[in-house]
């Protein structure tokens, strides 16, 4: 998509990011998203990227840079990724993922992790196309 551009997300993106999160079944108000972005975007280990087409945000990816206890490696974790329903299956997720990988490599990370629900088969296919491999089992507990 030649008219696509990528950039770091800003607080001004709160409204559209809230809408994107709602589209992937994580409802957020613009106010909630603004507060969350203010906290996360000011933390050096978090980063968010937006995809724009003709100046309109149509996708976003949020990621985290982490440190391992068991060895001296850094890793990245994709926390969320959403593309507007009108623009899905057009390669935008791949562009966002590529930009995330660049950011992580620049920070020294050598591994990228993403968690996904068991029933998200279309997302699983996308992750495999991006070079991910299924690894392990995840357990969670509400606190």
Tab-separated table of N, CA, C and O in Angstrom, residues 4 9 12 20 29-30 70 74 84 90 98-99 105 109 114 125:
chain	number	residue	atom	x	y	z
A	4	UNK	N	0.647	4.263	2.603
A	4	UNK	CA	0.699	3.898	4.011
A	4	UNK	C	1.958	4.457	4.647
A	4	UNK	O	3.035	4.394	4.058
A	9	UNK	N	3.017	6.206	17.982
A	9	UNK	CA	1.724	6.708	18.455
A	9	UNK	C	1.933	7.885	19.402
A	9	UNK	O	2.974	7.992	20.058
A	12	UNK	N	-2.501	12.102	21.041
A	12	UNK	CA	-3.557	12.566	20.142
A	12	UNK	C	-4.240	11.411	19.405
A	12	UNK	O	-5.307	11.603	18.813
A	20	UNK	N	-10.007	1.162	17.769
A	20	UNK	CA	-9.353	-0.057	17.292
A	20	UNK	C	-9.401	-1.153	18.351
A	20	UNK	O	-9.655	-2.320	18.034
A	29	UNK	N	-12.904	3.523	26.412
A	29	UNK	CA	-13.351	4.880	26.095
A	29	UNK	C	-12.118	5.684	25.692
A	29	UNK	O	-10.987	5.338	26.070
A	30	UNK	N	-12.316	6.761	24.953
A	30	UNK	CA	-11.171	7.619	24.615
A	30	UNK	C	-10.444	8.134	25.860
A	30	UNK	O	-9.227	8.250	25.861
A	70	UNK	N	16.681	-15.546	33.548
A	70	UNK	CA	17.516	-16.742	33.398
A	70	UNK	C	18.760	-16.542	32.552
A	70	UNK	O	19.693	-17.335	32.608
A	74	UNK	N	17.471	-9.685	26.090
A	74	UNK	CA	16.274	-8.864	26.036
A	74	UNK	C	15.293	-9.511	25.072
A	74	UNK	O	15.693	-10.148	24.098
A	84	UNK	N	-8.003	-1.603	11.489
A	84	UNK	CA	-9.402	-1.248	11.253
A	84	UNK	C	-10.061	-2.290	10.353
A	84	UNK	O	-9.469	-2.751	9.375
A	90	UNK	N	-4.834	-6.707	4.116
A	90	UNK	CA	-4.189	-5.918	3.061
A	90	UNK	C	-2.708	-5.700	3.330
A	90	UNK	O	-2.095	-4.833	2.741
A	98	UNK	N	6.810	-5.575	11.089
A	98	UNK	CA	8.168	-5.279	10.615
A	98	UNK	C	8.759	-4.082	11.368
A	98	UNK	O	9.918	-4.101	11.787
A	99	UNK	N	7.963	-3.063	11.569
A	99	UNK	CA	8.427	-1.875	12.294
A	99	UNK	C	8.698	-2.200	13.762
A	99	UNK	O	9.668	-1.709	14.348
A	105	UNK	N	15.004	-4.752	17.684
A	105	UNK	CA	16.401	-5.033	17.342
A	105	UNK	C	17.289	-3.844	17.694
A	105	UNK	O	18.401	-4.028	18.205
A	109	UNK	N	17.004	-6.516	21.522
A	109	UNK	CA	16.224	-7.735	21.757
A	109	UNK	C	16.573	-8.794	20.716
A	109	UNK	O	16.899	-8.480	19.577
A	114	UNK	N	4.413	-13.320	21.247
A	114	UNK	CA	3.041	-12.811	21.190
A	114	UNK	C	2.131	-13.886	21.754
A	114	UNK	O	2.336	-15.077	21.495
A	125	UNK	N	-2.634	-17.994	11.842
A	125	UNK	CA	-2.106	-18.097	10.482
A	125	UNK	C	-1.233	-16.903	10.140
A	125	UNK	O	-0.160	-17.055	9.533
